[in-house]
Coordinates of C-alpha atoms in Angstrom, one line a residue:
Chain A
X1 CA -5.6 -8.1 41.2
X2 CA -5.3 -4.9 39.5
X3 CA -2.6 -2.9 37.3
X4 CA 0.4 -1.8 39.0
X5 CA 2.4 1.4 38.0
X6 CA 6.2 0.2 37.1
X7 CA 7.6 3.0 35.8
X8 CA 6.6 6.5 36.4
X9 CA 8.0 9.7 34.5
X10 CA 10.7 10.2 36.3
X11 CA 11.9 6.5 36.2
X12 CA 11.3 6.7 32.3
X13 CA 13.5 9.7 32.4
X14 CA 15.7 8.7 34.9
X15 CA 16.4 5.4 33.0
X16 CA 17.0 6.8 29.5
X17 CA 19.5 9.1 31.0
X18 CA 21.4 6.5 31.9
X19 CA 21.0 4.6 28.8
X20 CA 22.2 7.8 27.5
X21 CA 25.6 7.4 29.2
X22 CA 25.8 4.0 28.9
X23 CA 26.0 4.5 24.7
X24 CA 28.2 6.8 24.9
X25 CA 30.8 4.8 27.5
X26 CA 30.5 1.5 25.2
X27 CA 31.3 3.2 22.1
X28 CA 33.0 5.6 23.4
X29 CA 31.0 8.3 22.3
X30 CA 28.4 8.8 19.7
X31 CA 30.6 9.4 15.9
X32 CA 28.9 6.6 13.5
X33 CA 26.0 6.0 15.9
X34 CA 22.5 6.0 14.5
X35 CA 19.3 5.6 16.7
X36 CA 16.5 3.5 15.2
X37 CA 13.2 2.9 17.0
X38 CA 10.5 0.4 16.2
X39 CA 7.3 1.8 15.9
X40 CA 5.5 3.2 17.7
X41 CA 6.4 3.8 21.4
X42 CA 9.9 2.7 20.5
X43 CA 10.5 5.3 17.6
X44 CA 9.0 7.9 20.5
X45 CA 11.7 6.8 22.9
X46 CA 14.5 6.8 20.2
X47 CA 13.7 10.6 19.7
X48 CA 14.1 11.6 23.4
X49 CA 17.5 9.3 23.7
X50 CA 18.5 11.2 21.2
X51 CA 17.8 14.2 22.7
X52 CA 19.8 13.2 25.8
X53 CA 22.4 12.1 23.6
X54 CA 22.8 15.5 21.7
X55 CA 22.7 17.1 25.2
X56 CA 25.8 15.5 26.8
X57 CA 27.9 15.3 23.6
X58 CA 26.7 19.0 22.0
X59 CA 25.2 16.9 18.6
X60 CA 22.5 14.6 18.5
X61 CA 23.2 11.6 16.8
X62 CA 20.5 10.8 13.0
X63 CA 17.2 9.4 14.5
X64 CA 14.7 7.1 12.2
X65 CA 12.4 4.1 12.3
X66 CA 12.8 0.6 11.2
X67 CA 9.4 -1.6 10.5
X68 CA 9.9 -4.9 11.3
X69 CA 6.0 -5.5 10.3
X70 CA 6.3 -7.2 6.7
X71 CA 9.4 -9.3 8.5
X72 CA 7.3 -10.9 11.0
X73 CA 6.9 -14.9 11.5
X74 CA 3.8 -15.2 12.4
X75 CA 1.7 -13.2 9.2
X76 CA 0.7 -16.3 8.2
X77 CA -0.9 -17.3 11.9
X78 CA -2.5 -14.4 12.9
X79 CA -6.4 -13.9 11.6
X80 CA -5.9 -9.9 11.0
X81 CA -3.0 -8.5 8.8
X82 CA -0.8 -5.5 11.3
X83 CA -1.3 -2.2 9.9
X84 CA 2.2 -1.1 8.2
X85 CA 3.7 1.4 10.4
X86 CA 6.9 3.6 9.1
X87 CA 10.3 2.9 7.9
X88 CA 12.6 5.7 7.8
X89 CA 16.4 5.1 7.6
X90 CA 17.5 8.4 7.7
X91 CA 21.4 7.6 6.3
X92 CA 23.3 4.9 4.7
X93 CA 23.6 2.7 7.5
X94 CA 26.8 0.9 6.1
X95 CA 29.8 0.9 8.9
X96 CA 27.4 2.6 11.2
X97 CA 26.5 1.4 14.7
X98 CA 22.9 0.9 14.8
X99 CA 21.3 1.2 18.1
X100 CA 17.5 -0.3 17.9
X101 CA 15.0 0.8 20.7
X102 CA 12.2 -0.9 21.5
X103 CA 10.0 -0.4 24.4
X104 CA 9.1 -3.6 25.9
X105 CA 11.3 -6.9 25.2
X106 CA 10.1 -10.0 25.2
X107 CA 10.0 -12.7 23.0
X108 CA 12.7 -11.3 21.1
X109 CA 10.6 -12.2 17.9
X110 CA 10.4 -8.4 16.5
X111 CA 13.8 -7.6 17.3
X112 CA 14.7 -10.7 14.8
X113 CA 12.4 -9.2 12.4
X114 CA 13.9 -5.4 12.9
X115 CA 17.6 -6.6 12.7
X116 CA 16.6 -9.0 9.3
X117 CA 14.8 -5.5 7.7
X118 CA 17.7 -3.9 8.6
X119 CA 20.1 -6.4 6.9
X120 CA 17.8 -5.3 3.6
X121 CA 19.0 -1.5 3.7
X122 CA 22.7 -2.5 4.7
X123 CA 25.9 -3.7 6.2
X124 CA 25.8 -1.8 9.9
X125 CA 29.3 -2.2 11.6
X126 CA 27.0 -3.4 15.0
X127 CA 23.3 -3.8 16.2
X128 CA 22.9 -2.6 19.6
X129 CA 19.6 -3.0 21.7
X130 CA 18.1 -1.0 23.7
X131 CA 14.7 -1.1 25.5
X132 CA 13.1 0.6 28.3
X133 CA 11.3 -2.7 29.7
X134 CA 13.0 -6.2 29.6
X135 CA 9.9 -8.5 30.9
X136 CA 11.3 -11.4 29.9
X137 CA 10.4 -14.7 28.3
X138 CA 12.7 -15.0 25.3
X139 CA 11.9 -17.3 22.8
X140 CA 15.1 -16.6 21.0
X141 CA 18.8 -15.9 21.4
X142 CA 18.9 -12.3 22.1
X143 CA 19.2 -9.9 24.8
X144 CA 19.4 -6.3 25.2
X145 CA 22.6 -4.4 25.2
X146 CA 20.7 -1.7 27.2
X147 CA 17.8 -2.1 29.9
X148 CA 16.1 0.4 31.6
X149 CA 14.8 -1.5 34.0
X150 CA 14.1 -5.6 34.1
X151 CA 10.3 -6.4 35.2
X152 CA 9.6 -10.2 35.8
X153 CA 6.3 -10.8 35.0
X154 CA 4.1 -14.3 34.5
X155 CA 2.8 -14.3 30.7
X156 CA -0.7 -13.9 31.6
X157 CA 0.3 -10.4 33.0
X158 CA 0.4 -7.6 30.0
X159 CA 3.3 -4.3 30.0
X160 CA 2.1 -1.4 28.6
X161 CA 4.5 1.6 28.2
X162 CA 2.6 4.6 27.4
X163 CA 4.3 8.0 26.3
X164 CA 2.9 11.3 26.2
X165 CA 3.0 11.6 22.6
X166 CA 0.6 8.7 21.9
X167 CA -1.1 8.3 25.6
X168 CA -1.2 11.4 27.2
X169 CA 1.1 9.9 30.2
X170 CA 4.1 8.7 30.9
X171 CA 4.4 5.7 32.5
X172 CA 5.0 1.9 32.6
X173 CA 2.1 -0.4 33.6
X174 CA 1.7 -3.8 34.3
X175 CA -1.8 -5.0 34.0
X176 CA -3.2 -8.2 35.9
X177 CA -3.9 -11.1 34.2
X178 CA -7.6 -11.4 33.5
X179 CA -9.5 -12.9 36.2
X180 CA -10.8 -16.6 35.6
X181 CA -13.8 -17.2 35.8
Chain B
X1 CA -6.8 -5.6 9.9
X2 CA -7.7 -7.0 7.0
X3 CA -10.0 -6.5 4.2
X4 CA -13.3 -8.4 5.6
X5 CA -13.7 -10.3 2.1
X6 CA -12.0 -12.9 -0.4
X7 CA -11.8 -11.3 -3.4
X8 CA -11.5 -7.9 -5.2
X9 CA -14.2 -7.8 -8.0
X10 CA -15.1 -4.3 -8.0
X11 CA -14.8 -0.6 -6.5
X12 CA -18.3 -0.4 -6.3
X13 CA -18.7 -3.1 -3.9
X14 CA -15.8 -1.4 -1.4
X15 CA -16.6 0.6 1.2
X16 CA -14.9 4.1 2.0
X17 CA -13.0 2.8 5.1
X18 CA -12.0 -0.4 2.9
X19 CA -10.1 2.2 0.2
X20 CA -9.2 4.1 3.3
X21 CA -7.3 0.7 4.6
X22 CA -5.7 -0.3 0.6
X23 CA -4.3 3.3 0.1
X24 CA -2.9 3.9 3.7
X25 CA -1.2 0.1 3.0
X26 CA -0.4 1.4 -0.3
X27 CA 1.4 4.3 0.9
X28 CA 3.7 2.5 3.4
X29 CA 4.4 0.1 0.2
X30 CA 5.9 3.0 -2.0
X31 CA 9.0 2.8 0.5
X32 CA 10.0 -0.6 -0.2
X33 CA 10.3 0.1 -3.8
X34 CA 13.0 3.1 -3.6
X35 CA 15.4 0.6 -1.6
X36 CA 18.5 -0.9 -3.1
X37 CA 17.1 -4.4 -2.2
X38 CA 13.4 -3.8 -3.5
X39 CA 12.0 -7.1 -2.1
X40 CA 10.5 -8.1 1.4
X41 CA 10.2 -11.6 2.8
X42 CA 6.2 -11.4 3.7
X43 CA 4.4 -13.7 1.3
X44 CA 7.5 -16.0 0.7
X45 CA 6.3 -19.0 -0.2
X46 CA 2.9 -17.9 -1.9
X47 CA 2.1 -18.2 -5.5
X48 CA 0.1 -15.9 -7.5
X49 CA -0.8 -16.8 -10.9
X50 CA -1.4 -14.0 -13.4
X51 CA -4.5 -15.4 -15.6
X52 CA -4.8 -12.6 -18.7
X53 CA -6.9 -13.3 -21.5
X54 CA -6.5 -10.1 -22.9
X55 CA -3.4 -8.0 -23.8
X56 CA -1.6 -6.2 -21.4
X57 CA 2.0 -4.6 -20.7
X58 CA 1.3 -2.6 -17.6
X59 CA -0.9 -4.2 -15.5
X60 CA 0.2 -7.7 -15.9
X61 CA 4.1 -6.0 -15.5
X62 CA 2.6 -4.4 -12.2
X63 CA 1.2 -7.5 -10.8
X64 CA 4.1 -9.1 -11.3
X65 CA 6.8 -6.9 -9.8
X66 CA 4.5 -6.3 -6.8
X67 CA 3.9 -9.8 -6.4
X68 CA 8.3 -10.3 -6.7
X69 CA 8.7 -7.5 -4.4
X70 CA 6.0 -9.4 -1.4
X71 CA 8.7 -12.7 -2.1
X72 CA 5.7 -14.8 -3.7
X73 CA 6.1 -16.4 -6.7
X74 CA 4.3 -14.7 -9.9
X75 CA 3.1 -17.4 -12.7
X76 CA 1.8 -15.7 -15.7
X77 CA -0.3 -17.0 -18.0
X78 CA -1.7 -15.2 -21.4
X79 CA -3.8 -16.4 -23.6
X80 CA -1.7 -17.3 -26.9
X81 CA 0.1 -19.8 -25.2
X82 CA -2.6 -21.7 -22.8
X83 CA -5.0 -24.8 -23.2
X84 CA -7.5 -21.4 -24.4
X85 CA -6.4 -21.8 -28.0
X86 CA -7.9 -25.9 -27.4
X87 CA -11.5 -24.7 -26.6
X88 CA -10.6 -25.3 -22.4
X89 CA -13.7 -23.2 -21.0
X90 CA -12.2 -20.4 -18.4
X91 CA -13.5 -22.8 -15.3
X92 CA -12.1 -25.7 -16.6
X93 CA -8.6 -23.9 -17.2
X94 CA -9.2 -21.9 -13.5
X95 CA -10.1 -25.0 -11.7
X96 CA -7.2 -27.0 -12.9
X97 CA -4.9 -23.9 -12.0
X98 CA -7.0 -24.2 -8.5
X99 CA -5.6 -27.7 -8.3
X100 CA -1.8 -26.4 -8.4
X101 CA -2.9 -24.6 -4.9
X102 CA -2.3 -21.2 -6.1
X103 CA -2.6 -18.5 -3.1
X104 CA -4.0 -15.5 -5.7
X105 CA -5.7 -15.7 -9.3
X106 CA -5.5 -12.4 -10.7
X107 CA -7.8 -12.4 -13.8
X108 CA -8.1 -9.9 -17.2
X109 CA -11.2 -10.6 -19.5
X110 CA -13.0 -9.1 -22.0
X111 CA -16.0 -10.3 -20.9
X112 CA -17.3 -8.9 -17.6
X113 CA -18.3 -11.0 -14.7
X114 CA -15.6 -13.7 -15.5
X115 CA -13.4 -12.7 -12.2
X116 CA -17.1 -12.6 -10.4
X117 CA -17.4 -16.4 -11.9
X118 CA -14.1 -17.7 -10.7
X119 CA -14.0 -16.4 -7.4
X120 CA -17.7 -17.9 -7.0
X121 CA -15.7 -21.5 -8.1
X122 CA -12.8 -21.0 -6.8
X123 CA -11.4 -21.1 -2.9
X124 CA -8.5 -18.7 -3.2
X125 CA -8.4 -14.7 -3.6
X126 CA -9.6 -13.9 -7.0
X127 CA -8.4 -10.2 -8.0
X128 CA -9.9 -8.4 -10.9
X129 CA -7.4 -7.0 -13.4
X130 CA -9.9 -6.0 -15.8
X131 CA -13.3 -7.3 -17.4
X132 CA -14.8 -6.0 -20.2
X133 CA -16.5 -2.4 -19.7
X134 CA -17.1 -3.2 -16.3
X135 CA -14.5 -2.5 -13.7
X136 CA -10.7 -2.2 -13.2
X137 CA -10.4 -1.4 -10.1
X138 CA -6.5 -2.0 -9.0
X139 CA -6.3 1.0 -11.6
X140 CA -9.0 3.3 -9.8
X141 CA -6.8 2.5 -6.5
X142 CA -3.9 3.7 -7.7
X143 CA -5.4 6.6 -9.7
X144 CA -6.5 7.7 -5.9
X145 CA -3.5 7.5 -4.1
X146 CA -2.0 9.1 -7.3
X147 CA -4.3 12.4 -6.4
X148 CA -4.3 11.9 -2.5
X149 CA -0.7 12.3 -2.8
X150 CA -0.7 15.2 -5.0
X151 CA -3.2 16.8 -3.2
X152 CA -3.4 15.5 0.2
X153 CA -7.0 14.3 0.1
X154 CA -10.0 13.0 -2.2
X155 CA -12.4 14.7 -0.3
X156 CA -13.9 17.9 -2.5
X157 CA -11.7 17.0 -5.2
X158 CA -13.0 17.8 -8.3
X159 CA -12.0 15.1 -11.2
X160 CA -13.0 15.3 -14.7
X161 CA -13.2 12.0 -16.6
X162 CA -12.7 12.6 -20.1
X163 CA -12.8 10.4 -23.4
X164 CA -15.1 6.8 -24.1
X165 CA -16.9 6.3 -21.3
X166 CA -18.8 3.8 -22.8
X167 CA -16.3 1.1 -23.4
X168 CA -14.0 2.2 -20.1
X169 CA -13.7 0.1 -17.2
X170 CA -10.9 2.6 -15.8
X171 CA -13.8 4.9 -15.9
X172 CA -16.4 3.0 -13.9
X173 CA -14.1 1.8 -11.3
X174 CA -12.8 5.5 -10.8
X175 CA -16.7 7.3 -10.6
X176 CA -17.4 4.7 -8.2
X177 CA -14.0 5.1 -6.1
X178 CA -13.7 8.9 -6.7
X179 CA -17.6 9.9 -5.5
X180 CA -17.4 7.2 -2.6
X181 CA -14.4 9.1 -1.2
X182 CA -16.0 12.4 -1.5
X183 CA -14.6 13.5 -4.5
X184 CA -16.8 15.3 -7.5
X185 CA -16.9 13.6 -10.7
X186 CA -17.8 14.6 -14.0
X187 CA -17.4 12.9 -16.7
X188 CA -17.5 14.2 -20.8
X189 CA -17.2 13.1 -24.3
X190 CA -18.5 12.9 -27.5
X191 CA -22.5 11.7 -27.1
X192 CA -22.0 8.3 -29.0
X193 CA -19.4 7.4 -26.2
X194 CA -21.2 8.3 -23.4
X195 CA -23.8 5.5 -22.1
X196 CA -27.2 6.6 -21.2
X197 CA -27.9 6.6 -17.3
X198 CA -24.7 6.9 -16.3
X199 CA -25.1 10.1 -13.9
X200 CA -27.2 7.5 -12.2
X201 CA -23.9 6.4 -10.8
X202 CA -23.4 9.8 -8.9
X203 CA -21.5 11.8 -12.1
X204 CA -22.4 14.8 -14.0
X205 CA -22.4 14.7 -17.5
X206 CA -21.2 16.8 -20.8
X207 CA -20.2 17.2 -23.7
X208 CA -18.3 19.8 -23.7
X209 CA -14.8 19.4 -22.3
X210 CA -14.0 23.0 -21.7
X211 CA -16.4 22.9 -19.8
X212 CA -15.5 19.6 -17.7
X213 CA -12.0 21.1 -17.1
X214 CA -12.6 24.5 -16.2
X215 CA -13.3 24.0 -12.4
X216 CA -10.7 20.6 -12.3
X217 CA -8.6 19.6 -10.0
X218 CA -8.0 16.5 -12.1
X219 CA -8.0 15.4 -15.7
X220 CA -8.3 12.1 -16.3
X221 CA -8.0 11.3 -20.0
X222 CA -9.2 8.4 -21.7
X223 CA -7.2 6.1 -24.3
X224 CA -9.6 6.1 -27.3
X225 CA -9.9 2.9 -28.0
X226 CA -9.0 2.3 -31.4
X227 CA -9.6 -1.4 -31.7
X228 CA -12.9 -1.3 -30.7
X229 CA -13.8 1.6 -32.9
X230 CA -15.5 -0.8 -35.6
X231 CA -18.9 0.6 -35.0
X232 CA -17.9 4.4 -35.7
X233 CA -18.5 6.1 -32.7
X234 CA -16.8 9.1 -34.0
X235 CA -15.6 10.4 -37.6
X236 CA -11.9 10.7 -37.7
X237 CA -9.0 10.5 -35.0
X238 CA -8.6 14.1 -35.7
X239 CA -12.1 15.1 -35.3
X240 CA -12.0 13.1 -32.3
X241 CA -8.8 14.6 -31.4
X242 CA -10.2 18.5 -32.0
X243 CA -13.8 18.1 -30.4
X244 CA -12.0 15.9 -27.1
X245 CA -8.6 15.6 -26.9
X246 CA -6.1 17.8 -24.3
X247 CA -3.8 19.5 -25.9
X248 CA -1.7 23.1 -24.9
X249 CA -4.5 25.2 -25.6
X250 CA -7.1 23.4 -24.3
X251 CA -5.0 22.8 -20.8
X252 CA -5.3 26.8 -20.6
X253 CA -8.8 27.0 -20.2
X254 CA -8.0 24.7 -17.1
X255 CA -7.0 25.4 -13.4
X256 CA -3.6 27.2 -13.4
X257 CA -2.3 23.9 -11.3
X258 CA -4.4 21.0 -12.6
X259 CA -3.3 17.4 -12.4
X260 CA -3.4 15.2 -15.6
X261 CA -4.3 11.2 -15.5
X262 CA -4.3 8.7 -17.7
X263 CA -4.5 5.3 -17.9
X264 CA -1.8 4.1 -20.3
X265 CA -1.6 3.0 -22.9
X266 CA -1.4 7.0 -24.6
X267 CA -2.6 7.5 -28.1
X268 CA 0.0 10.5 -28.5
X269 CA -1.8 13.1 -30.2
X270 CA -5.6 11.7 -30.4
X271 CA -6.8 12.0 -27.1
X272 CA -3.5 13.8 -25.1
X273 CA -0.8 15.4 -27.1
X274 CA 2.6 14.7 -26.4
X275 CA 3.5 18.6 -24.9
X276 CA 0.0 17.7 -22.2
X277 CA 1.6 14.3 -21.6
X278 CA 4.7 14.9 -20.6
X279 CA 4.5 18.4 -19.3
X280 CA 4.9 19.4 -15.8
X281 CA 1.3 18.4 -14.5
X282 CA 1.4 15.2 -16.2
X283 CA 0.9 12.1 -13.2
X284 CA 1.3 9.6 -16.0
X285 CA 4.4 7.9 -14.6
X286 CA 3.3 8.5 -11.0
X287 CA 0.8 6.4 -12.0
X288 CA 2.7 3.5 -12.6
X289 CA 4.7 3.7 -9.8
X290 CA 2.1 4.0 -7.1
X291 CA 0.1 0.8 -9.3
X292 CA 2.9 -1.8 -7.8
X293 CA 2.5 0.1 -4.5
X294 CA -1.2 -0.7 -4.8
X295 CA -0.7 -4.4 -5.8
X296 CA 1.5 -5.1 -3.3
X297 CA -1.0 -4.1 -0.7
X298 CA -4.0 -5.6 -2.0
X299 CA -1.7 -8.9 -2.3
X300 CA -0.6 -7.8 1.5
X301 CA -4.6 -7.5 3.0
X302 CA -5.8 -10.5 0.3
X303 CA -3.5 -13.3 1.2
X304 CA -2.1 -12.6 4.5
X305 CA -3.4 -14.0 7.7
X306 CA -4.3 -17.2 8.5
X307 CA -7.1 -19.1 6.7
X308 CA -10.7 -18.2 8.0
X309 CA -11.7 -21.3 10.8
X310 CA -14.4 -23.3 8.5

């Protein structure tokens, strides 16, 4: 077994785009709408749906990133301590509609933690989701108002989105699980 | 990641990518203490006890609010109002704290080597607020994110330690934080206050303070501590205050842009005057702020994670 491509650039592409329309159709366009993504990939990918965003509707709606790090449930399980990435909420995020963007969804454990360090900075009017991968596995109630594309996988297998920015290519992989010996 | 030790005694033993690690945390820690709602969930459910046998307003404050911010709870204990004042020896009183299951001790002492002692006796972090001459080094952390935030780096920074060397932990921990991040460190004051040996630690050394501050990028003043002052190290406050102290007219033989430090508590008009203090290059209160930001992550890399497998 070896790692299979997924996604390639112009399924990433092709896949925000709609996400793109699909934001505006559901709230019928993008007044009040702010665009948070959870480091890393995910604050990447905010950025260019935002940029899709400003190009249908002429204004790109405030971009920022929510941490869900120090919200985690599992700091007290895991041997190492996560690096602290950023938080930047770029407006009062009262009354707003915040869409979150992650890049892979699949426990649903860091969107929990995002949406609870959210509550801490305000009162948003709705929490959307939106995430380029939906691999499944949830361990809690929560699904994505957005997918760009759903990838069933076995939990041995690992998705990996890389991005330009960070990886030098874009693209979706799903790597094999490791062989047994 | 995680600091790959128990405790934090000392500067000296910390290596560069270790302070690298604490101010980076540090930095993403400022945030959470502009927000509205200045608190976050991640050590909910830990207790830190605050163990100080010696005065202290800012430090034990510090420890405090950073430990409130992280959601653990903060137990202080001074020294007036403990089991002390019934002859309890300091293991006695930390192993019967130990027995409460604290998660942190964080211990001030004038005698140095008592946080070395408890966390020798002791199974949980031991953090050292303070001992004697010897180090302070949550204060040395914070005095370098104070500067790499100012200036955007330690490396090549040129820092002038000024005042009683002798008697200042702030001034060890700093000469061995400041030179192991690259930064040049000289250090001046009056000959009685300045311990033989010291360049030994990687510091130049003078007496005169013009000519410490002429090349600066930092001035790190010294509270001249008057309690200790007993033994006559110098004259009179205002000798003291002419021969060492930063005033106006000194600060104008410095760098056009220079950076001033100090530790708190200020002795307005012996060692700083009040115009250097709070002028426009003062970092006094930037200090302070960036000292919870520092607590919080040294409580952040100390006590999270899960318990090393015996």
């Amino acid at each position: 077994m070896k790692n299979k491509t997924a996604m390639d650039e112009l399924g990433i592409e092709r896949a925000l785009a709609r996400i793109a329309h699909e934001i505006i159709e559901r709230n019928k366009g993008i007044a009040g709408i702010v665009i948070l993504g959870i480091p890393t990939r995910g604050r990447l990918l905010a950025e260019r749906l935002a940029r899709k965003l400003g190009e249908i509707e002429g204004e790109a709606p405030p971009v920022g990133a929510v941490d869900a790090t120090l919200y985690r449930d599992d700091l007290g399980m895991k041997k190492d301590q996560p690096p602290l990435k950023e938080m930047e909420i770029p407006m009062d995020i009262d009354g707003k509609t915040v869409v979150m963007v992650d890049d892979v969804l699949f426990t649903g454990r860091t969107i929990r933690a995002a949406m609870n360090a959210l509550m801490d900075f305000g009162r948003p009017r709705a929490i959307q989701l939106a995430a380029l991968v939906d691999r499944g596995h949830r361990e809690l109630p929560i699904k994505a108002d957005y997918v760009g594309k759903n990838i069933p996988t076995s939990l041995k297998e690992g998705v990996k989105v890389h991005l330009n920015e960070t990886d030098g290519v874009n693209e979706v992989v799903v790597e094999a699980a490791p062989e047994q010996k | 990641m995680r600091l790959k030790r128990k405790d934090l005694l000392t500067i000296e033993d910390l290596a560069r990518d270790e302070i690298e690690l604490i101010l980076s945390t540090a930095e993403s820690f400022k945030e959470v203490s502009e927000r509205e709602i200045k608190k976050v969930p991640t050590l909910r459910g830990r207790t830190i006890v605050n163990l100080f046998y010696e005065p202290s307003t800012r430090t034990r404050t510090s420890f405090e609010i950073a430990a409130k911010r992280m959601s653990a709870d903060a137990v202080n204990i001074s020294v007036s109002t403990s089991s002390v004042v019934k002859g309890e020896t300091i293991r006695d009183t930390a192993k019967n704290l130990e027995a409460m299951r604290p998660d942190c001790i964080v211990v001030r002492h004038a005698a140095a080597g008592v946080p070395l002692m408890l966390a020798r006796n002791l199974n949980c972090p031991v953090i050292n607020a303070g001992d004697g001459a010897h180090e302070h080094p949550s204060q040395a952390l914070l005095d370098m994110l104070t500067v790499k935030t100012a200036l955007g780096r330690l490396e090549g920074a040129r820092l002038a330690v000024v005042g009683d060397i002798m008697h200042s932990r702030v001034a060890r921990s700093n000469i061995y934080g400041f030179t192991r991040m690259g930064a040049e460190v000289t250090v001046a004051g009056p000959p009685t206050m300045i311990p033989p040996g010291i360049e030994r630690m990687g510091c130049r050394v003078t007496h005169d303070v013009d000519a410490a501050i002429k090349d600066a990028d930092v001035i790190m003043m010294l509270r001249i501590q008057l309690e200790r002052q007993k033994d006559a190290f110098f004259p009179t406050a205002r000798e003291y205050s002419g021969l060492y102290g930063l005033d106006e007219a000194r600060l104008k033989r410095a760098k056009k842009d220079v950076l001033i430090l100090h530790p708190g508590p200020i002795n307005r008009g012996v060692e700083i005057s009040s115009g250097v203090a709070d002028g426009p290059y003062s970092l006094i209160l930037n200090q302070v702020t960036n000292g919870v930001a520092v607590r919080m992550a040294l409580f952040y890399l100390l006590l999270g994670g899960a318990k090393e497998a015996a």
